[in-house]
Structure formats: C-alpha cells, structure tokens
mmCIF file of C-alpha atoms in Angstrom:
data_model
loop_
_atom_site.group_PDB
_atom_site.id
_atom_site.type_symbol
_atom_site.label_atom_id
_atom_site.label_comp_id
_atom_site.label_asym_id
_atom_site.label_seq_id
_atom_site.Cartn_x
_atom_site.Cartn_y
_atom_site.Cartn_z
ATOM 1 C CA MET A 361 95.451 91.442 125.057
ATOM 2 C CA LYS A 362 96.914 94.240 122.895
ATOM 3 C CA GLN A 363 94.756 93.143 119.959
ATOM 4 C CA GLN A 364 91.627 93.300 122.150
ATOM 5 C CA GLU A 365 92.605 96.766 123.398
ATOM 6 C CA GLY A 366 93.151 97.868 119.809
ATOM 7 C CA GLN A 367 89.732 96.565 118.774
ATOM 8 C CA ARG A 368 88.091 98.400 121.678
ATOM 9 C CA SER A 369 89.873 101.616 120.686
ATOM 10 C CA VAL A 370 88.694 101.280 117.086
ATOM 11 C CA LYS A 371 85.094 100.675 118.200
ATOM 12 C CA LYS A 372 85.299 103.688 120.518
ATOM 13 C CA TYR A 373 86.577 105.913 117.709
ATOM 14 C CA ILE A 374 83.846 104.709 115.340
ATOM 15 C CA VAL A 375 81.130 105.488 117.913
ATOM 16 C CA LEU A 376 82.627 108.932 118.599
ATOM 17 C CA PHE A 377 82.890 109.577 114.865
ATOM 18 C CA ILE A 378 79.208 108.695 114.318
ATOM 19 C CA LEU A 379 78.206 111.036 117.142
ATOM 20 C CA LEU A 380 80.348 113.795 115.626
ATOM 21 C CA VAL A 381 78.711 113.254 112.223
ATOM 22 C CA LEU A 382 75.244 113.559 113.776
ATOM 23 C CA VAL A 383 76.198 116.761 115.597
ATOM 24 C CA VAL A 384 77.716 118.322 112.468
ATOM 25 C CA THR A 385 74.692 117.336 110.348
ATOM 26 C CA PHE A 386 72.388 118.924 112.924
ATOM 27 C CA ILE A 387 74.424 122.142 112.832
ATOM 28 C CA VAL A 388 74.414 122.211 109.007
ATOM 29 C CA LEU A 389 70.627 121.777 108.899
ATOM 30 C CA LYS A 390 69.907 124.120 111.807
ATOM 31 C CA GLY A 391 67.785 127.021 110.592
ATOM 32 C CA ALA A 392 67.460 125.575 107.076
ATOM 33 C CA ASP A 393 64.162 124.764 105.377
ATOM 34 C CA ILE A 394 64.323 120.962 105.476
ATOM 35 C CA GLU A 395 61.798 120.592 102.662
ATOM 36 C CA SER A 396 63.789 122.910 100.384
ATOM 37 C CA VAL A 397 67.007 121.073 101.239
ATOM 38 C CA TRP A 398 65.411 117.711 100.488
ATOM 39 C CA ASN A 399 63.894 118.924 97.205
ATOM 40 C CA ALA A 400 67.239 120.341 96.068
ATOM 41 C CA MET A 401 68.981 117.050 96.816
ATOM 42 C CA LYS A 402 66.192 114.998 95.225
ATOM 43 C CA ASN A 403 66.263 117.057 92.026
ATOM 44 C CA ALA A 404 70.038 116.884 91.574
ATOM 45 C CA ASP A 405 71.098 115.689 88.117
ATOM 46 C CA PRO A 406 71.938 111.958 88.414
ATOM 47 C CA LYS A 407 74.427 112.121 85.529
ATOM 48 C CA TRP A 408 76.547 114.724 87.300
ATOM 49 C CA LEU A 409 76.178 112.929 90.625
ATOM 50 C CA THR A 410 77.505 109.779 88.963
ATOM 51 C CA ALA A 411 80.387 111.788 87.516
ATOM 52 C CA GLY A 412 81.160 113.086 91.007
ATOM 53 C CA LEU A 413 81.116 109.572 92.458
ATOM 54 C CA GLY A 414 83.477 108.424 89.712
ATOM 55 C CA LEU A 415 85.895 111.287 90.376
ATOM 56 C CA ALA A 416 85.845 110.533 94.106
ATOM 57 C CA ALA A 417 86.414 106.806 93.548
ATOM 58 C CA VAL A 418 89.702 107.588 91.791
ATOM 59 C CA PHE A 419 91.097 108.617 95.192
ATOM 60 C CA ASN A 420 91.271 105.064 96.564
ATOM 61 C CA ILE A 421 92.124 103.532 93.197
ATOM 62 C CA ALA A 422 95.152 105.819 92.844
ATOM 63 C CA GLU A 423 96.400 104.892 96.308
ATOM 64 C CA GLY A 424 96.021 101.209 95.475
ATOM 65 C CA ILE A 425 97.976 101.677 92.238
ATOM 66 C CA ASN A 426 100.819 103.456 94.039
ATOM 67 C CA LEU A 427 101.029 100.922 96.862
ATOM 68 C CA ARG A 428 101.156 98.114 94.317
ATOM 69 C CA LYS A 429 103.871 99.865 92.284
ATOM 70 C CA VAL A 430 106.132 100.266 95.313
ATOM 71 C CA LEU A 431 105.544 96.768 96.721
ATOM 72 C CA VAL A 432 106.143 95.185 93.308
ATOM 73 C CA SER A 433 109.421 97.133 93.103
ATOM 74 C CA PHE A 434 110.454 95.288 96.284
ATOM 75 C CA GLY A 435 109.804 91.984 94.550
ATOM 76 C CA TYR A 436 106.382 91.110 95.978
ATOM 77 C CA ARG A 437 103.718 89.655 93.707
ATOM 78 C CA VAL A 438 100.865 91.948 94.739
ATOM 79 C CA SER A 439 97.636 91.875 92.758
ATOM 80 C CA PHE A 440 95.562 94.997 92.157
ATOM 81 C CA LYS A 441 92.839 93.495 94.349
ATOM 82 C CA GLU A 442 95.260 93.119 97.266
ATOM 83 C CA ALA A 443 96.586 96.656 96.822
ATOM 84 C CA MET A 444 93.022 97.994 96.860
ATOM 85 C CA LYS A 445 92.418 96.112 100.108
ATOM 86 C CA TYR A 446 95.286 98.036 101.717
ATOM 87 C CA ALA A 447 94.003 101.326 100.275
ATOM 88 C CA TYR A 448 90.426 100.821 101.495
ATOM 89 C CA ILE A 449 91.509 99.711 104.970
ATOM 90 C CA GLY A 450 93.755 102.757 105.259
ATOM 91 C CA TYR A 451 91.093 105.213 104.120
ATOM 92 C CA PHE A 452 88.387 103.875 106.421
ATOM 93 C CA PHE A 453 90.410 103.786 109.617
ATOM 94 C CA SER A 454 92.256 107.039 108.867
ATOM 95 C CA SER A 455 88.875 108.736 108.445
ATOM 96 C CA VAL A 456 87.381 107.663 111.775
ATOM 97 C CA THR A 457 90.436 108.280 113.991
ATOM 98 C CA PRO A 458 91.891 111.638 115.149
ATOM 99 C CA SER A 459 94.747 112.949 112.990
ATOM 100 C CA ALA A 460 94.281 109.884 110.722
ATOM 101 C CA THR A 461 96.349 107.802 113.158
ATOM 102 C CA GLY A 462 94.439 104.538 112.763
ATOM 103 C CA GLY A 463 94.950 103.854 109.071
ATOM 104 C CA GLN A 464 98.612 102.981 108.641
ATOM 105 C CA PRO A 465 98.920 100.525 111.574
ATOM 106 C CA LEU A 466 96.001 98.495 110.233
ATOM 107 C CA GLN A 467 97.364 98.675 106.689
ATOM 108 C CA LEU A 468 100.664 97.270 107.968
ATOM 109 C CA TYR A 469 98.769 94.560 109.849
ATOM 110 C CA ALA A 470 96.930 93.575 106.651
ATOM 111 C CA MET A 471 100.216 93.543 104.727
ATOM 112 C CA SER A 472 101.926 91.414 107.375
ATOM 113 C CA LYS A 473 99.139 88.840 107.062
ATOM 114 C CA ASP A 474 100.010 88.716 103.362
ATOM 115 C CA LYS A 475 103.680 88.062 104.265
ATOM 116 C CA ILE A 476 104.898 91.552 103.385
ATOM 117 C CA HIS A 477 107.730 92.605 105.689
ATOM 118 C CA VAL A 478 106.853 95.523 107.938
ATOM 119 C CA ALA A 479 109.849 97.553 106.662
ATOM 120 C CA HIS A 480 108.714 97.192 103.049
ATOM 121 C CA GLY A 481 105.103 97.925 103.984
ATOM 122 C CA THR A 482 106.176 101.021 105.895
ATOM 123 C CA MET A 483 108.270 102.155 102.948
ATOM 124 C CA ALA A 484 105.330 101.720 100.562
ATOM 125 C CA LEU A 485 103.007 103.725 102.813
ATOM 126 C CA LEU A 486 105.614 106.438 103.390
ATOM 127 C CA THR A 487 106.296 106.751 99.665
ATOM 128 C CA GLU A 488 102.590 106.967 98.859
ATOM 129 C CA LEU A 489 102.034 109.599 101.555
ATOM 130 C CA THR A 490 105.029 111.643 100.413
ATOM 131 C CA SER A 491 103.982 111.576 96.758
ATOM 132 C CA PHE A 492 100.472 112.689 97.762
ATOM 133 C CA GLN A 493 101.877 115.563 99.836
ATOM 134 C CA ILE A 494 104.125 116.628 96.955
ATOM 135 C CA ALA A 495 101.179 116.608 94.525
ATOM 136 C CA ALA A 496 98.999 118.513 97.001
ATOM 137 C CA PHE A 497 101.772 121.046 97.600
ATOM 138 C CA LEU A 498 102.081 121.719 93.873
ATOM 139 C CA MET A 499 98.359 122.505 93.794
ATOM 140 C CA GLU A 500 98.599 124.615 96.947
ATOM 141 C CA ASN A 501 101.216 126.816 95.296
ATOM 142 C CA ILE A 502 98.790 127.550 92.460
ATOM 143 C CA ALA A 503 96.119 128.582 94.959
ATOM 144 C CA ALA A 504 98.652 130.605 96.971
ATOM 145 C CA PHE A 505 99.595 132.549 93.816
ATOM 146 C CA TRP A 506 95.952 133.438 93.166
ATOM 147 C CA ILE A 507 95.486 134.541 96.774
ATOM 148 C CA LEU A 508 98.658 136.669 96.794
ATOM 149 C CA THR A 509 97.738 138.343 93.492
ATOM 150 C CA GLY A 510 94.313 139.275 94.868
ATOM 151 C CA ARG A 511 92.303 137.120 92.479
ATOM 152 C CA ILE A 512 90.807 135.165 95.376
ATOM 153 C CA HIS A 513 89.764 137.004 98.529
ATOM 154 C CA LEU A 514 89.511 135.188 101.865
ATOM 155 C CA ASN A 515 88.236 136.401 105.197
ATOM 156 C CA LYS A 516 90.639 136.514 108.125
ATOM 157 C CA ILE A 517 89.743 133.098 109.585
ATOM 158 C CA MET A 518 89.998 131.267 106.269
ATOM 159 C CA LEU A 519 93.259 133.021 105.424
ATOM 160 C CA ILE A 520 94.805 131.939 108.748
ATOM 161 C CA LEU A 521 93.631 128.331 108.334
ATOM 162 C CA ALA A 522 94.924 128.207 104.751
ATOM 163 C CA LEU A 523 98.254 129.720 105.817
ATOM 164 C CA VAL A 524 98.702 127.177 108.630
ATOM 165 C CA GLY A 525 97.940 124.288 106.267
ATOM 166 C CA TYR A 526 100.334 125.645 103.651
ATOM 167 C CA ILE A 527 103.162 126.158 106.157
ATOM 168 C CA MET A 528 102.755 122.656 107.601
ATOM 169 C CA ASN A 529 103.017 121.091 104.154
ATOM 170 C CA LEU A 530 105.898 123.413 103.272
ATOM 171 C CA VAL A 531 107.801 122.214 106.359
ATOM 172 C CA PHE A 532 107.210 118.587 105.336
ATOM 173 C CA ILE A 533 108.423 119.139 101.763
ATOM 174 C CA ALA A 534 111.368 121.295 102.902
ATOM 175 C CA ALA A 535 112.483 118.630 105.395
ATOM 176 C CA LEU A 536 112.369 115.984 102.677
ATOM 177 C CA MET A 537 114.333 118.185 100.269
ATOM 178 C CA ILE A 538 116.971 118.941 102.925
ATOM 179 C CA VAL A 539 117.468 115.242 103.631
ATOM 180 C CA ILE A 540 117.773 114.509 99.906
ATOM 181 C CA ILE A 541 120.062 117.413 98.981
ATOM 182 C CA SER A 542 122.396 118.078 101.924
ATOM 183 C CA ASP A 543 123.514 115.722 104.690
ATOM 184 C CA ARG A 544 125.517 118.532 106.289
ATOM 185 C CA LEU A 545 122.563 120.922 106.470
ATOM 186 C CA LYS A 546 120.362 118.088 107.736
ATOM 187 C CA ARG A 547 122.768 117.396 110.613
ATOM 188 C CA LYS A 548 122.872 121.086 111.572
ATOM 189 C CA ILE A 549 119.087 121.399 111.611
ATOM 190 C CA VAL A 550 118.612 118.189 113.601
ATOM 191 C CA LYS A 551 121.275 119.338 116.071
ATOM 192 C CA GLY A 552 119.464 122.662 116.451
ATOM 193 C CA ILE A 553 116.094 120.977 117.032
ATOM 194 C CA ARG A 554 117.593 118.669 119.645
ATOM 195 C CA PHE A 555 119.208 121.655 121.362
ATOM 196 C CA LEU A 556 115.833 123.434 121.533
ATOM 197 C CA VAL A 557 114.111 120.311 122.847
ATOM 198 C CA MET A 558 116.642 120.015 125.661
ATOM 199 C CA LYS A 559 116.603 123.742 126.544
ATOM 200 C CA LEU A 560 112.874 124.469 126.366
ATOM 201 C CA PRO A 561 110.525 123.294 129.164
ATOM 202 C CA PHE A 562 109.080 120.293 127.318
ATOM 203 C CA ARG A 563 107.839 117.245 129.182
ATOM 204 C CA HIS A 564 108.987 113.770 128.071
ATOM 205 C CA LYS A 565 112.082 115.121 126.305
ATOM 206 C CA GLU A 566 113.479 111.651 125.659
ATOM 207 C CA LYS A 567 110.250 110.631 123.936
ATOM 208 C CA MET A 568 110.365 113.767 121.766
ATOM 209 C CA GLU A 569 113.979 113.077 120.790
ATOM 210 C CA SER A 570 113.046 109.483 119.937
ATOM 211 C CA LYS A 571 110.217 110.811 117.753
ATOM 212 C CA ILE A 572 112.653 113.116 115.950
ATOM 213 C CA ASN A 573 114.929 110.136 115.274
ATOM 214 C CA ASP A 574 111.986 108.112 113.930
ATOM 215 C CA ILE A 575 110.932 110.918 111.590
ATOM 216 C CA LEU A 576 114.515 111.370 110.388
ATOM 217 C CA HIS A 577 114.781 107.628 109.749
ATOM 218 C CA ASP A 578 111.579 107.747 107.675
ATOM 219 C CA PHE A 579 112.925 110.647 105.607
ATOM 220 C CA GLU A 580 116.208 108.783 105.057
ATOM 221 C CA ASN A 581 114.355 105.718 103.787
ATOM 222 C CA CYS A 582 112.237 107.888 101.520
ATOM 223 C CA LYS A 583 115.360 109.594 100.174
ATOM 224 C CA ASP A 584 116.986 106.225 99.454
ATOM 225 C CA PHE A 585 113.915 105.054 97.577
ATOM 226 C CA PHE A 586 113.483 108.259 95.540
ATOM 227 C CA LYS A 587 117.161 108.337 94.546
ATOM 228 C CA LYS A 588 117.274 104.608 93.783
ATOM 229 C CA ASP A 589 114.441 104.511 91.248
ATOM 230 C CA PRO A 590 113.647 108.011 89.912
ATOM 231 C CA ASN A 591 111.450 106.651 87.115
ATOM 232 C CA LEU A 592 109.197 104.880 89.601
ATOM 233 C CA THR A 593 109.194 108.004 91.766
ATOM 234 C CA LEU A 594 107.912 110.096 88.850
ATOM 235 C CA GLN A 595 105.253 107.473 88.090
ATOM 236 C CA VAL A 596 104.025 107.485 91.697
ATOM 237 C CA ILE A 597 103.911 111.295 91.840
ATOM 238 C CA GLY A 598 102.096 111.322 88.489
ATOM 239 C CA VAL A 599 99.424 108.981 89.837
ATOM 240 C CA SER A 600 99.099 111.194 92.926
ATOM 241 C CA LEU A 601 98.579 114.241 90.698
ATOM 242 C CA VAL A 602 95.730 112.457 88.898
ATOM 243 C CA GLN A 603 94.345 111.468 92.308
ATOM 244 C CA ILE A 604 94.405 115.067 93.556
ATOM 245 C CA ILE A 605 92.947 116.543 90.353
ATOM 246 C CA CYS A 606 90.016 114.098 90.322
ATOM 247 C CA TRP A 607 89.304 114.513 94.036
ATOM 248 C CA PHE A 608 89.436 118.311 93.843
ATOM 249 C CA SER A 609 87.082 118.225 90.833
ATOM 250 C CA VAL A 610 84.158 116.839 92.851
ATOM 251 C CA PRO A 611 82.717 120.336 93.648
ATOM 252 C CA TRP A 612 82.604 121.007 89.890
ATOM 253 C CA ALA A 613 80.403 117.918 89.388
ATOM 254 C CA VAL A 614 78.245 118.888 92.385
ATOM 255 C CA TYR A 615 77.926 122.429 91.013
ATOM 256 C CA HIS A 616 76.411 121.147 87.777
ATOM 257 C CA ALA A 617 74.373 118.453 89.538
ATOM 258 C CA MET A 618 72.627 121.160 91.564
ATOM 259 C CA GLY A 619 71.732 123.032 88.358
ATOM 260 C CA GLU A 620 74.079 125.972 88.878
ATOM 261 C CA ALA A 621 75.892 127.916 86.147
ATOM 262 C CA GLY A 622 78.304 130.823 85.936
ATOM 263 C CA SER A 623 81.393 129.650 87.818
ATOM 264 C CA THR A 624 84.239 128.061 85.868
ATOM 265 C CA PHE A 625 85.936 124.747 86.553
ATOM 266 C CA GLY A 626 89.134 126.619 87.428
ATOM 267 C CA SER A 627 87.435 128.752 90.066
ATOM 268 C CA LEU A 628 85.737 125.768 91.713
ATOM 269 C CA PHE A 629 88.970 123.773 91.576
ATOM 270 C CA LEU A 630 91.021 126.559 93.181
ATOM 271 C CA HIS A 631 88.496 126.994 95.982
ATOM 272 C CA GLN A 632 88.645 123.251 96.649
ATOM 273 C CA ILE A 633 92.438 123.468 96.929
ATOM 274 C CA ILE A 634 92.004 126.182 99.546
ATOM 275 C CA LEU A 635 89.412 124.042 101.324
ATOM 276 C CA TYR A 636 91.981 121.254 101.530
ATOM 277 C CA MET A 637 94.600 123.669 102.862
ATOM 278 C CA THR A 638 92.273 124.759 105.677
ATOM 279 C CA THR A 639 91.318 121.254 106.800
ATOM 280 C CA ALA A 640 93.933 118.650 105.883
ATOM 281 C CA LEU A 641 96.231 118.996 108.879
ATOM 282 C CA LEU A 642 93.710 119.619 111.671
ATOM 283 C CA PRO A 643 93.297 116.703 114.116
ATOM 284 C CA PHE A 644 89.577 116.029 113.593
ATOM 285 C CA PRO A 645 88.403 112.567 112.463
ATOM 286 C CA GLY A 646 87.621 112.877 108.765
ATOM 287 C CA ALA A 647 88.029 116.667 109.134
ATOM 288 C CA GLU A 648 84.449 116.632 110.484
ATOM 289 C CA GLY A 649 83.022 120.049 111.203
ATOM 290 C CA ILE A 650 85.901 122.068 109.809
ATOM 291 C CA SER A 651 85.240 120.749 106.268
ATOM 292 C CA GLU A 652 81.598 121.809 106.386
ATOM 293 C CA PHE A 653 82.502 125.169 107.924
ATOM 294 C CA SER A 654 85.165 125.892 105.307
ATOM 295 C CA PHE A 655 82.937 124.748 102.441
ATOM 296 C CA VAL A 656 80.194 127.182 103.457
ATOM 297 C CA LYS A 657 82.690 130.039 103.794
ATOM 298 C CA LEU A 658 84.334 129.332 100.429
ATOM 299 C CA PHE A 659 81.504 128.117 98.192
ATOM 300 C CA ALA A 660 78.279 129.685 99.519
ATOM 301 C CA GLY A 661 78.485 132.601 97.088
ATOM 302 C CA MET A 662 78.773 130.271 94.091
ATOM 303 C CA PHE A 663 75.508 128.426 94.793
ATOM 304 C CA SER A 664 72.624 130.874 94.477
ATOM 305 C CA SER A 665 69.638 128.774 93.379
ATOM 306 C CA VAL A 666 69.721 126.015 96.025
ATOM 307 C CA PRO A 667 70.089 125.982 99.841
ATOM 308 C CA VAL A 668 73.742 125.870 100.847
ATOM 309 C CA ALA A 669 72.917 123.109 103.356
ATOM 310 C CA ALA A 670 71.894 120.848 100.464
ATOM 311 C CA VAL A 671 75.135 121.590 98.640
ATOM 312 C CA VAL A 672 77.226 120.837 101.735
ATOM 313 C CA LEU A 673 75.484 117.498 102.273
ATOM 314 C CA VAL A 674 75.772 116.435 98.622
ATOM 315 C CA ASN A 675 79.407 117.488 98.246
ATOM 316 C CA ARG A 676 80.455 115.942 101.556
ATOM 317 C CA GLY A 677 78.383 112.866 100.791
ATOM 318 C CA ILE A 678 80.275 112.275 97.543
ATOM 319 C CA SER A 679 83.801 113.356 98.475
ATOM 320 C CA PHE A 680 83.882 111.734 101.919
ATOM 321 C CA TYR A 681 80.941 109.603 103.100
ATOM 322 C CA PHE A 682 80.686 107.689 99.826
ATOM 323 C CA LEU A 683 84.382 106.810 100.039
ATOM 324 C CA LEU A 684 84.054 105.975 103.736
ATOM 325 C CA ILE A 685 81.162 103.545 103.179
ATOM 326 C CA LEU A 686 82.798 102.081 100.067
ATOM 327 C CA SER A 687 86.084 101.601 101.933
ATOM 328 C CA GLY A 688 84.358 99.982 104.896
ATOM 329 C CA ILE A 689 82.476 97.489 102.725
ATOM 330 C CA LEU A 690 85.263 96.633 100.277
ATOM 331 C CA GLY A 691 87.877 96.586 103.038
ATOM 332 C CA VAL A 692 85.916 93.771 104.693
ATOM 333 C CA VAL A 693 85.174 91.945 101.431
ATOM 334 C CA LEU A 694 88.733 92.108 100.103
ATOM 335 C CA GLY A 695 90.090 91.314 103.572
ATOM 336 C CA ARG A 696 88.986 87.727 103.008
ATOM 337 C CA PHE A 697 91.705 87.322 100.395
ATOM 338 C CA ASN A 698 94.945 86.439 102.214
ATOM 339 C CA GLY A 699 97.730 83.951 102.028
ATOM 340 C CA ARG A 700 99.839 85.454 99.235
ATOM 341 C CA SER A 701 103.580 84.830 99.498
ATOM 342 C CA ALA A 702 106.493 87.051 98.555
ATOM 343 C CA ASP A 703 108.827 86.312 95.671
ATOM 344 C CA GLN A 704 112.055 86.345 97.663
ATOM 345 C CA SER A 705 114.252 85.754 94.612
ATOM 346 C CA GLY A 706 112.862 88.873 92.966
ATOM 347 C CA THR A 707 113.166 91.177 95.945
ATOM 348 C CA LYS A 708 115.224 94.216 95.037
ATOM 349 C CA TYR A 709 115.767 95.372 98.607
ATOM 350 C CA LYS A 710 116.819 93.268 101.583
ATOM 351 C CA LEU A 711 116.230 94.016 105.224
ATOM 352 C CA GLN A 712 119.504 94.200 107.097
ATOM 353 C CA GLN A 713 119.543 94.433 110.892
ATOM 354 C CA GLU A 714 121.924 97.119 112.093
ATOM 355 C CA THR A 715 123.988 95.667 114.892
ATOM 356 C CA GLU A 716 124.742 99.095 116.334
ATOM 357 C CA ASN A 717 121.173 100.065 117.261
ATOM 358 C CA GLY A 718 119.003 97.119 116.258
ATOM 359 C CA THR A 719 116.924 99.032 113.727
ATOM 360 C CA GLY A 720 116.145 97.901 110.222
ATOM 361 C CA LYS A 721 117.444 99.700 107.175
ATOM 362 C CA ILE A 722 116.524 99.267 103.525
ATOM 363 C CA LEU A 723 119.605 98.570 101.458
ATOM 364 C CA THR A 724 120.308 97.395 97.948
#
C-alpha cells in the first residue's frame, strides 16, 4: 500500500513539474520574437554546446564517484555503473520534487535492493551532500568577497536572495563545524534551540524536537566519518570541487556558443555562483522559475547580440534539462542491474543497535 502511495506521489510531482516547466517556458518566451529566438538557438556553435554538455555531465559523474568511494570504504564491492545508478536516480527525483525531497529516499531504496544497509547508504548520501555544500560554500565566499568589495553590483532583490542562500549554507557549515570541534558548545546550542521550541508558539513541538534529534544524529555520523578517514574526506571534497567548477562553467560555454565576446571566464563563473546562491535553497522543484528569473537579472547585460530568451533556454537546457533527461533514461537502464552482495568480511564499519533508544550508530 505504501509503495503504491509513493508511486502515485511521484507521478503527481512529475505531472506538476511538467506543468510548471510549460508555464515558465511561456513566461520566458512572452513578448520575445520567436523567430529570432529560434534562429539564435539554431545558429549556436555546436562545439561549444558539446563542451557545455560535457561540463554538465560531470555533475552526475562526480556524485557517482563520491558515493562509490564512501560505500567502498564501508567494505561494499560497488561498481562505477552501480554508483552512477544511485546518482542518476537521486538527481532525477530530487529535480521533480519540492525541496529535492524525493531523491534520497529512492536512492536508499535502490541501494537496499543491492543489499547495502540503510545506515551505510544514508551515511554515503550525507557525506556526499556535505562535501558538495562545503565546496559550494567555498565558492560562495569568493563571490561574497567580490560583492562586498563592490566589484559586482546586485539589485535589491538579487542581493536579498543571495544573502538568504549564503546564510542558510553558512548555518549548515557552522553546525557541522560545531559538532566536530566542540561537544560542549554543541550541547549548549541544542539546549537553547530546544528551549526556544518549547517556549515559542510552535505547533507539533514534539515532532520538531524529534527532527532536531535526527539532524543532530546525522551531523554526529558525519563527524565520525570525517574524523575517521581524513584522507578519504579530502578526496570526496576534492571531487565535489571539480563537480562545482565544471557545473558553474556551463554559462561560459553557452556564452561562446551564442557567439558572444567580451566577458571573461571569471566574471561568468562568479555570476553563476551568485545564481546558485539565489536559487539553491528555495523549495521549488528543480528551482523552476527562480533560476530563469535570476539568470535574466544576472546575465542579461552580458549577452548583447542574441535574445536573452534564447540564452535562458540554451543555458537551462544544458545545465538542467539535459541532466534531467539523461538521469531519467540512465536511471531506468542502470536500474536493471541488481543483485550485488556486500563483502561482509571487508566492512570497516558495523551497525550496532543501541539498546537505550533503538537507533543505529556507525561504529568502528
């Protein structure tokens, strides 16, 4: 019954996502000369378009590499093909569901079918997400420096969106650092949050407190992993940096594909970082609508010889829709490969049930 309900929810989200895409496309093209837009897209340089597709494809490949690295460290014999299956499934379902909530549950389901324990699968996904956020935050600090020094000027709306995105990621990184560095400070902060939850007029306070405990447990597991194998941690973060750099370089390829000249790689790259800051943490499926809006606000002045609507469609087509279609197809194709077993004798971490509260904990 639950599986059928889950399938219905996924289908509903996909239909809603398609409708949202159609609405956003209509808004982008509204008032534009369709013939000029089509001609600009048709005349785009295929070599640079191919380069853009290659840069975008690195996004999923990097996630697959990181998931494989972490799962192998737990002793599982995971092939690159299997790791890519998890990456493609995650990308597709994260893209079509609000706040990217659909990806990780289905990734864990795919892993469980391959006999990967849910605790190890969760740890792999959490580590990959954390390394990505760390890499993104490093880039965001570069963009923040350029904004604060006046080298990049943003209007009020874009500045607020970028600030919100930066603060949200800062809170995530700060929470992780607190858990890693100081148990005493962590306990004080958690105690303060719980006090606020109980005093303020929130509904479902017990559910909120349970959520806080779950988040804290995730951070603890991440801390244990990072401290246990720092070399692997650096490797995973390094892969995430390559992932971010390639993904944020797509506008540079699109810029040249559309026949433009004058703006440097650094300028295009920095504006893409800001675009990510304005959209990454908003609860829209695939950041639909807000991505197109932010792209126009940030990049319109850089593209002078072609309609901005054409640029939006090409850039979004490469950096998002291409990956979405690729993930959907390869997720299904690679999903046919199951039945791998874990190498129990090589497992570095064992799952121990805690008798006090019945939760699992990763221990050496």
